[in-house]
Amino acid sequence: MIKARNINKHFGSLHVLKDIDLDVQKGEVVVVIGPSGSGKTTFLRTLNVLEKPEEGKIKIGDQQLDFTQPISKKSLIQFRKQTGMVFQNHNLFPHFTAMENVMEGPVTVQKVRKEAARERAAEILTKVGLGNKLEAYPHQLSGGQQQRVGIARALATGAEVILFDEPTSALDPELVGDVLDVMKELAREGMTMVVVTHEMSFAEEVADKVVFMDHGNIIEEGTPHQVFNQTKEVRTKQFLNRIQ
Ligand code: ADP
């Protein structure tokens, strides 16, 4: 589903992503872990080209971008449609209801008719446990509920891959569980997901593959058991010891 090769990205003189390769199969959940500043978010953002690497190729589905070549606006738009993104701070429109937030993408980007978009938005919001909050504005929702609207919004685009950038790290601890439950349900249903998170128990329980990054490199990848229990990499051990 995703094939990233040789991804290199600099911010000025800082080499943030160094020859990153990653494969994600359809229906797989890949969890990216690593110390703060190791490049996890930047890598996730390159997957839907919110950050443009200077070098490398990314193939998602049947579309490929080669970042050493000029990329047309049209192919960029097509490419982006394949992934939905869930941000740390949900980025909801404050003056839109939950329903309107979820409808916005389909109506403005995909030109879906309002009635159809409304029906689908209600369906998805119900699925993430917010069937009784369709008309609520973000300020009337808890952080966890807002984040579930964020997930609903990513799902409403019909994207085949959902990218999660630390989706629970801005939440009060008691609200984290509900958001993770929604993500677990999506995983069970076979959604392809790439998740940057510090929730190791989620990684252990849900990930097909855990990727450990440090200083812009992928140090290792494997099953949760391999990475959490059998690693031979010093840097992985140090990281895991620190966060326990
Ligand atoms: P992580 O998600 O692992 O915490 P990031 O991908 O956010 O790491 O950041 C990797 C490095 O790139 C950090 O040193 C960070 O300060 C730097 N960085 C991230 N975004 C930018 C930016 N827009 N401009 C300059 N430097 C950035």
mmCIF file of C-alpha atoms and ligand atoms in Angstrom:
data_model
loop_
_atom_site.group_PDB
_atom_site.id
_atom_site.type_symbol
_atom_site.label_atom_id
_atom_site.label_comp_id
_atom_site.label_asym_id
_atom_site.label_seq_id
_atom_site.Cartn_x
_atom_site.Cartn_y
_atom_site.Cartn_z
ATOM 1 C CA MET A 1 0.000 0.000 0.000
ATOM 2 C CA ILE A 2 2.875 2.355 0.873
ATOM 3 C CA LYS A 3 6.402 2.107 -0.386
ATOM 4 C CA ALA A 4 8.789 4.895 0.637
ATOM 5 C CA ARG A 5 12.347 4.799 -0.610
ATOM 6 C CA ASN A 6 15.426 6.819 0.127
ATOM 7 C CA ILE A 7 13.576 9.730 1.737
ATOM 8 C CA ASN A 8 15.874 12.615 2.614
ATOM 9 C CA LYS A 9 14.731 15.864 4.131
ATOM 10 C CA HIS A 10 16.605 18.864 5.506
ATOM 11 C CA PHE A 11 15.410 21.865 7.473
ATOM 12 C CA GLY A 12 18.222 24.277 6.649
ATOM 13 C CA SER A 13 21.414 22.533 7.668
ATOM 14 C CA LEU A 14 19.562 19.989 9.813
ATOM 15 C CA HIS A 15 19.336 16.590 8.132
ATOM 16 C CA VAL A 16 16.014 15.405 9.570
ATOM 17 C CA LEU A 17 15.304 12.295 7.478
ATOM 18 C CA LYS A 18 18.234 10.177 6.337
ATOM 19 C CA ASP A 19 17.587 7.621 3.611
ATOM 20 C CA ILE A 20 14.308 6.460 5.095
ATOM 21 C CA ASP A 21 12.690 3.352 3.574
ATOM 22 C CA LEU A 22 9.350 1.996 4.687
ATOM 23 C CA ASP A 23 6.842 -0.550 3.416
ATOM 24 C CA VAL A 24 3.298 -0.748 4.678
ATOM 25 C CA GLN A 25 0.993 -3.501 3.496
ATOM 26 C CA LYS A 26 -2.724 -2.984 2.986
ATOM 27 C CA GLY A 27 -4.549 -3.374 6.301
ATOM 28 C CA GLU A 28 -1.379 -3.062 8.333
ATOM 29 C CA VAL A 29 -0.965 -0.871 11.402
ATOM 30 C CA VAL A 30 2.533 0.565 11.618
ATOM 31 C CA VAL A 31 3.482 2.436 14.780
ATOM 32 C CA VAL A 32 6.442 4.815 14.646
ATOM 33 C CA ILE A 33 8.226 5.406 17.957
ATOM 34 C CA GLY A 34 11.394 7.213 18.982
ATOM 35 C CA PRO A 35 12.771 10.116 20.996
ATOM 36 C CA SER A 36 11.449 13.626 20.549
ATOM 37 C CA GLY A 37 13.101 15.306 17.572
ATOM 38 C CA SER A 38 14.002 12.042 15.837
ATOM 39 C CA GLY A 39 11.963 12.908 12.727
ATOM 40 C CA LYS A 40 8.786 10.867 13.280
ATOM 41 C CA THR A 41 6.325 13.674 12.576
ATOM 42 C CA THR A 42 8.314 14.971 9.638
ATOM 43 C CA PHE A 43 8.368 11.507 8.099
ATOM 44 C CA LEU A 44 4.613 11.066 8.596
ATOM 45 C CA ARG A 45 4.034 14.455 6.995
ATOM 46 C CA THR A 46 6.084 13.494 3.948
ATOM 47 C CA LEU A 47 3.667 10.607 3.344
ATOM 48 C CA ASN A 48 0.990 13.056 2.329
ATOM 49 C CA VAL A 49 3.481 15.667 1.223
ATOM 50 C CA LEU A 50 2.740 18.240 3.898
ATOM 51 C CA GLU A 51 6.541 18.202 3.965
ATOM 52 C CA LYS A 52 8.363 17.783 0.676
ATOM 53 C CA PRO A 53 11.569 15.755 0.884
ATOM 54 C CA GLU A 54 14.407 16.811 -1.418
ATOM 55 C CA GLU A 55 15.080 13.266 -2.426
ATOM 56 C CA GLY A 56 13.267 9.943 -2.539
ATOM 57 C CA LYS A 57 10.177 8.245 -3.895
ATOM 58 C CA ILE A 58 6.865 7.461 -2.289
ATOM 59 C CA LYS A 59 4.341 5.121 -3.806
ATOM 60 C CA ILE A 60 0.882 4.909 -2.294
ATOM 61 C CA GLY A 61 -1.604 2.615 -3.998
ATOM 62 C CA ASP A 62 -0.890 2.947 -7.698
ATOM 63 C CA GLN A 63 0.461 6.501 -7.543
ATOM 64 C CA GLN A 64 4.110 7.363 -7.215
ATOM 65 C CA LEU A 65 5.912 10.643 -6.565
ATOM 66 C CA ASP A 66 9.602 11.071 -7.253
ATOM 67 C CA PHE A 67 10.820 14.082 -5.297
ATOM 68 C CA THR A 68 13.898 14.623 -7.418
ATOM 69 C CA GLN A 69 11.532 15.451 -10.321
ATOM 70 C CA PRO A 70 9.156 18.405 -10.630
ATOM 71 C CA ILE A 71 5.695 17.403 -9.379
ATOM 72 C CA SER A 72 2.578 18.841 -10.974
ATOM 73 C CA LYS A 73 -0.133 20.310 -8.785
ATOM 74 C CA LYS A 74 -2.608 17.843 -10.211
ATOM 75 C CA SER A 75 -0.615 14.759 -9.310
ATOM 76 C CA LEU A 76 0.030 16.196 -5.857
ATOM 77 C CA ILE A 77 -3.710 16.664 -5.266
ATOM 78 C CA GLN A 78 -4.452 13.152 -6.533
ATOM 79 C CA PHE A 79 -1.709 11.725 -4.373
ATOM 80 C CA ARG A 80 -2.913 13.487 -1.228
ATOM 81 C CA LYS A 81 -6.448 12.172 -1.614
ATOM 82 C CA GLN A 82 -5.219 8.707 -0.748
ATOM 83 C CA THR A 83 -4.328 9.583 2.832
ATOM 84 C CA GLY A 84 -6.262 11.190 5.656
ATOM 85 C CA MET A 85 -4.371 12.858 8.452
ATOM 86 C CA VAL A 86 -5.232 13.106 12.134
ATOM 87 C CA PHE A 87 -3.253 15.783 13.947
ATOM 88 C CA GLN A 88 -2.245 16.166 17.546
ATOM 89 C CA ASN A 89 -4.444 19.235 17.914
ATOM 90 C CA HIS A 90 -7.325 18.074 15.746
ATOM 91 C CA ASN A 91 -7.442 21.398 13.833
ATOM 92 C CA LEU A 92 -11.241 21.563 13.770
ATOM 93 C CA PHE A 93 -13.026 24.632 12.431
ATOM 94 C CA PRO A 94 -14.342 26.284 15.617
ATOM 95 C CA HIS A 95 -17.376 27.843 13.927
ATOM 96 C CA PHE A 96 -18.512 24.553 12.329
ATOM 97 C CA THR A 97 -20.519 21.839 14.082
ATOM 98 C CA ALA A 98 -19.107 18.313 14.343
ATOM 99 C CA MET A 99 -21.191 17.383 11.319
ATOM 100 C CA GLU A 100 -20.046 20.403 9.280
ATOM 101 C CA ASN A 101 -16.417 19.705 10.164
ATOM 102 C CA VAL A 102 -16.742 16.170 8.818
ATOM 103 C CA MET A 103 -18.676 17.262 5.707
ATOM 104 C CA GLU A 104 -16.271 20.020 4.766
ATOM 105 C CA GLY A 105 -13.668 17.900 2.961
ATOM 106 C CA PRO A 106 -16.076 15.791 0.933
ATOM 107 C CA VAL A 107 -18.163 18.851 -0.082
ATOM 108 C CA THR A 108 -15.397 21.326 -0.935
ATOM 109 C CA VAL A 109 -12.629 19.019 -2.149
ATOM 110 C CA GLN A 110 -14.483 16.047 -3.557
ATOM 111 C CA LYS A 111 -17.616 17.919 -4.668
ATOM 112 C CA VAL A 112 -19.912 15.429 -2.958
ATOM 113 C CA ARG A 113 -23.524 16.684 -2.813
ATOM 114 C CA LYS A 114 -24.416 18.169 0.565
ATOM 115 C CA GLU A 115 -27.202 15.710 1.345
ATOM 116 C CA ALA A 116 -25.023 12.687 0.658
ATOM 117 C CA ALA A 117 -22.136 14.210 2.616
ATOM 118 C CA ARG A 118 -24.440 14.929 5.542
ATOM 119 C CA GLU A 119 -25.711 11.351 5.631
ATOM 120 C CA ARG A 120 -22.231 9.922 5.472
ATOM 121 C CA ALA A 121 -20.923 12.353 8.129
ATOM 122 C CA ALA A 122 -23.696 11.287 10.509
ATOM 123 C CA GLU A 123 -22.848 7.641 9.859
ATOM 124 C CA ILE A 124 -19.139 8.120 10.553
ATOM 125 C CA LEU A 125 -19.687 10.281 13.631
ATOM 126 C CA THR A 126 -22.004 7.598 14.990
ATOM 127 C CA LYS A 127 -19.330 5.027 14.332
ATOM 128 C CA VAL A 128 -16.792 6.976 16.424
ATOM 129 C CA GLY A 129 -19.349 7.240 19.248
ATOM 130 C CA LEU A 130 -20.585 10.782 18.581
ATOM 131 C CA GLY A 131 -24.026 10.074 17.163
ATOM 132 C CA ASN A 132 -25.502 12.323 19.863
ATOM 133 C CA LYS A 133 -23.111 15.221 19.174
ATOM 134 C CA LEU A 134 -23.729 15.878 15.491
ATOM 135 C CA GLU A 135 -24.758 19.484 16.013
ATOM 136 C CA ALA A 136 -22.238 20.284 18.765
ATOM 137 C CA TYR A 137 -19.530 22.878 18.168
ATOM 138 C CA PRO A 138 -15.921 22.007 19.063
ATOM 139 C CA HIS A 139 -16.001 24.138 22.238
ATOM 140 C CA GLN A 140 -18.958 22.060 23.453
ATOM 141 C CA LEU A 141 -16.942 18.835 23.118
ATOM 142 C CA SER A 142 -14.216 17.355 25.302
ATOM 143 C CA GLY A 143 -10.698 17.076 23.874
ATOM 144 C CA GLY A 144 -11.235 13.364 23.296
ATOM 145 C CA GLN A 145 -14.523 13.980 21.503
ATOM 146 C CA GLN A 146 -12.896 16.675 19.376
ATOM 147 C CA GLN A 147 -10.167 14.242 18.456
ATOM 148 C CA ARG A 148 -12.783 11.673 17.461
ATOM 149 C CA VAL A 149 -14.318 14.309 15.168
ATOM 150 C CA GLY A 150 -10.791 14.684 13.741
ATOM 151 C CA ILE A 151 -10.689 10.961 13.048
ATOM 152 C CA ALA A 152 -14.183 11.065 11.526
ATOM 153 C CA ARG A 153 -13.031 13.878 9.270
ATOM 154 C CA ALA A 154 -10.073 11.843 8.042
ATOM 155 C CA LEU A 155 -12.347 8.859 7.411
ATOM 156 C CA ALA A 156 -14.935 10.931 5.532
ATOM 157 C CA THR A 157 -12.476 11.667 2.765
ATOM 158 C CA GLY A 158 -12.630 7.988 1.816
ATOM 159 C CA ALA A 159 -8.837 7.786 2.091
ATOM 160 C CA GLU A 160 -7.360 4.309 2.079
ATOM 161 C CA VAL A 161 -4.639 5.170 4.572
ATOM 162 C CA ILE A 162 -4.978 7.174 7.778
ATOM 163 C CA LEU A 163 -1.897 8.884 9.187
ATOM 164 C CA PHE A 164 -2.025 9.692 12.918
ATOM 165 C CA ASP A 165 0.389 12.258 14.318
ATOM 166 C CA GLU A 166 0.489 11.809 18.105
ATOM 167 C CA PRO A 167 -3.309 11.735 18.228
ATOM 168 C CA THR A 168 -3.551 11.426 22.015
ATOM 169 C CA SER A 169 -0.602 13.406 23.301
ATOM 170 C CA ALA A 170 -2.530 16.654 23.800
ATOM 171 C CA LEU A 171 -5.323 14.925 25.713
ATOM 172 C CA ASP A 172 -5.963 14.626 29.439
ATOM 173 C CA PRO A 173 -5.068 11.071 30.477
ATOM 174 C CA GLU A 174 -8.653 10.041 31.152
ATOM 175 C CA LEU A 175 -9.666 10.946 27.582
ATOM 176 C CA VAL A 176 -6.945 8.952 25.845
ATOM 177 C CA GLY A 177 -8.708 5.584 26.120
ATOM 178 C CA ASP A 178 -11.752 6.527 24.043
ATOM 179 C CA VAL A 179 -9.615 7.791 21.186
ATOM 180 C CA LEU A 180 -7.411 4.690 21.251
ATOM 181 C CA ASP A 181 -10.546 2.518 21.271
ATOM 182 C CA VAL A 182 -11.742 4.161 18.063
ATOM 183 C CA MET A 183 -8.318 3.577 16.511
ATOM 184 C CA LYS A 184 -8.337 -0.069 17.624
ATOM 185 C CA GLU A 185 -11.737 -0.543 16.037
ATOM 186 C CA LEU A 186 -10.472 0.928 12.761
ATOM 187 C CA ALA A 187 -7.484 -1.404 12.899
ATOM 188 C CA ARG A 188 -9.787 -4.390 13.452
ATOM 189 C CA GLU A 189 -11.787 -3.358 10.407
ATOM 190 C CA GLY A 190 -8.644 -3.517 8.296
ATOM 191 C CA MET A 191 -7.826 0.164 7.827
ATOM 192 C CA THR A 192 -4.225 0.811 6.819
ATOM 193 C CA MET A 193 -2.744 3.071 9.491
ATOM 194 C CA VAL A 194 0.578 4.722 10.235
ATOM 195 C CA VAL A 195 0.639 6.046 13.787
ATOM 196 C CA VAL A 196 3.219 8.215 15.520
ATOM 197 C CA THR A 197 2.594 7.781 19.220
ATOM 198 C CA HIS A 198 4.111 7.431 22.656
ATOM 199 C CA GLU A 199 1.374 4.989 23.685
ATOM 200 C CA MET A 200 3.473 1.860 23.929
ATOM 201 C CA SER A 201 0.588 -0.301 25.120
ATOM 202 C CA PHE A 202 -1.336 0.639 21.975
ATOM 203 C CA ALA A 203 1.710 -0.280 19.877
ATOM 204 C CA GLU A 204 2.062 -3.568 21.695
ATOM 205 C CA GLU A 205 -1.576 -4.468 21.310
ATOM 206 C CA VAL A 206 -2.420 -3.173 17.852
ATOM 207 C CA ALA A 207 0.704 -2.732 15.714
ATOM 208 C CA ASP A 208 1.647 -5.243 13.062
ATOM 209 C CA LYS A 209 4.946 -3.462 12.833
ATOM 210 C CA VAL A 210 6.835 -1.094 15.135
ATOM 211 C CA VAL A 211 9.395 1.255 13.614
ATOM 212 C CA PHE A 212 12.001 2.837 15.895
ATOM 213 C CA MET A 213 13.520 6.122 14.690
ATOM 214 C CA ASP A 214 16.448 8.055 16.120
ATOM 215 C CA HIS A 215 18.253 11.106 14.707
ATOM 216 C CA GLY A 216 16.504 10.821 11.344
ATOM 217 C CA ASN A 217 17.266 7.135 10.864
ATOM 218 C CA ILE A 218 15.116 4.060 11.106
ATOM 219 C CA ILE A 219 17.193 2.071 13.564
ATOM 220 C CA GLU A 220 15.043 -1.027 13.422
ATOM 221 C CA GLU A 221 11.605 -2.350 12.649
ATOM 222 C CA GLY A 222 9.801 -5.515 13.598
ATOM 223 C CA THR A 223 6.811 -6.935 15.400
ATOM 224 C CA PRO A 224 6.029 -5.337 18.770
ATOM 225 C CA HIS A 225 7.492 -8.421 20.438
ATOM 226 C CA GLN A 226 10.733 -8.161 18.463
ATOM 227 C CA VAL A 227 11.198 -4.463 19.155
ATOM 228 C CA PHE A 228 9.967 -4.344 22.754
ATOM 229 C CA ASN A 229 11.311 -7.650 24.030
ATOM 230 C CA GLN A 230 14.078 -8.875 21.773
ATOM 231 C CA THR A 231 15.896 -5.791 20.526
ATOM 232 C CA LYS A 232 19.661 -5.897 20.299
ATOM 233 C CA GLU A 233 19.927 -2.216 19.382
ATOM 234 C CA VAL A 234 21.446 -0.119 22.157
ATOM 235 C CA ARG A 235 19.510 2.984 21.164
ATOM 236 C CA THR A 236 16.182 1.146 21.223
ATOM 237 C CA LYS A 237 16.995 -0.287 24.646
ATOM 238 C CA GLN A 238 17.946 3.141 25.977
ATOM 239 C CA PHE A 239 14.748 4.681 24.634
ATOM 240 C CA LEU A 240 12.537 1.928 26.026
ATOM 241 C CA ASN A 241 14.242 2.104 29.415
ATOM 242 C CA ARG A 242 13.752 5.862 29.557
ATOM 243 C CA ILE A 243 10.030 5.782 28.883
ATOM 244 C CA GLN A 244 9.189 2.892 31.219
HETATM 245 P P1 ADP B 1 9.605 14.043 16.249
HETATM 246 O O1 ADP B 1 8.253 13.920 15.628
HETATM 247 O O2 ADP B 1 10.336 12.740 16.275
HETATM 248 O O3 ADP B 1 9.581 14.691 17.604
HETATM 249 P P2 ADP B 1 10.066 16.054 14.243
HETATM 250 O O4 ADP B 1 9.876 15.387 12.943
HETATM 251 O O5 ADP B 1 8.947 16.881 14.775
HETATM 252 O O6 ADP B 1 10.496 14.961 15.327
HETATM 253 O O7 ADP B 1 11.355 16.964 14.175
HETATM 254 C C1 ADP B 1 12.607 16.507 13.732
HETATM 255 C C2 ADP B 1 13.597 17.634 13.768
HETATM 256 O O8 ADP B 1 13.270 18.594 12.779
HETATM 257 C C3 ADP B 1 13.649 18.384 15.091
HETATM 258 O O9 ADP B 1 14.981 18.742 15.349
HETATM 259 C C4 ADP B 1 12.786 19.610 14.836
HETATM 260 O O10 ADP B 1 13.201 20.676 15.644
HETATM 261 C C5 ADP B 1 13.065 19.868 13.373
HETATM 262 N N1 ADP B 1 11.931 20.506 12.679
HETATM 263 C C6 ADP B 1 10.683 19.989 12.569
HETATM 264 N N2 ADP B 1 9.885 20.789 11.827
HETATM 265 C C7 ADP B 1 10.651 21.841 11.462
HETATM 266 C C8 ADP B 1 10.420 23.014 10.675
HETATM 267 N N3 ADP B 1 9.243 23.246 10.101
HETATM 268 N N4 ADP B 1 11.459 23.865 10.509
HETATM 269 C C9 ADP B 1 12.680 23.631 11.056
HETATM 270 N N5 ADP B 1 12.959 22.550 11.792
HETATM 271 C C10 ADP B 1 11.967 21.663 12.004
#
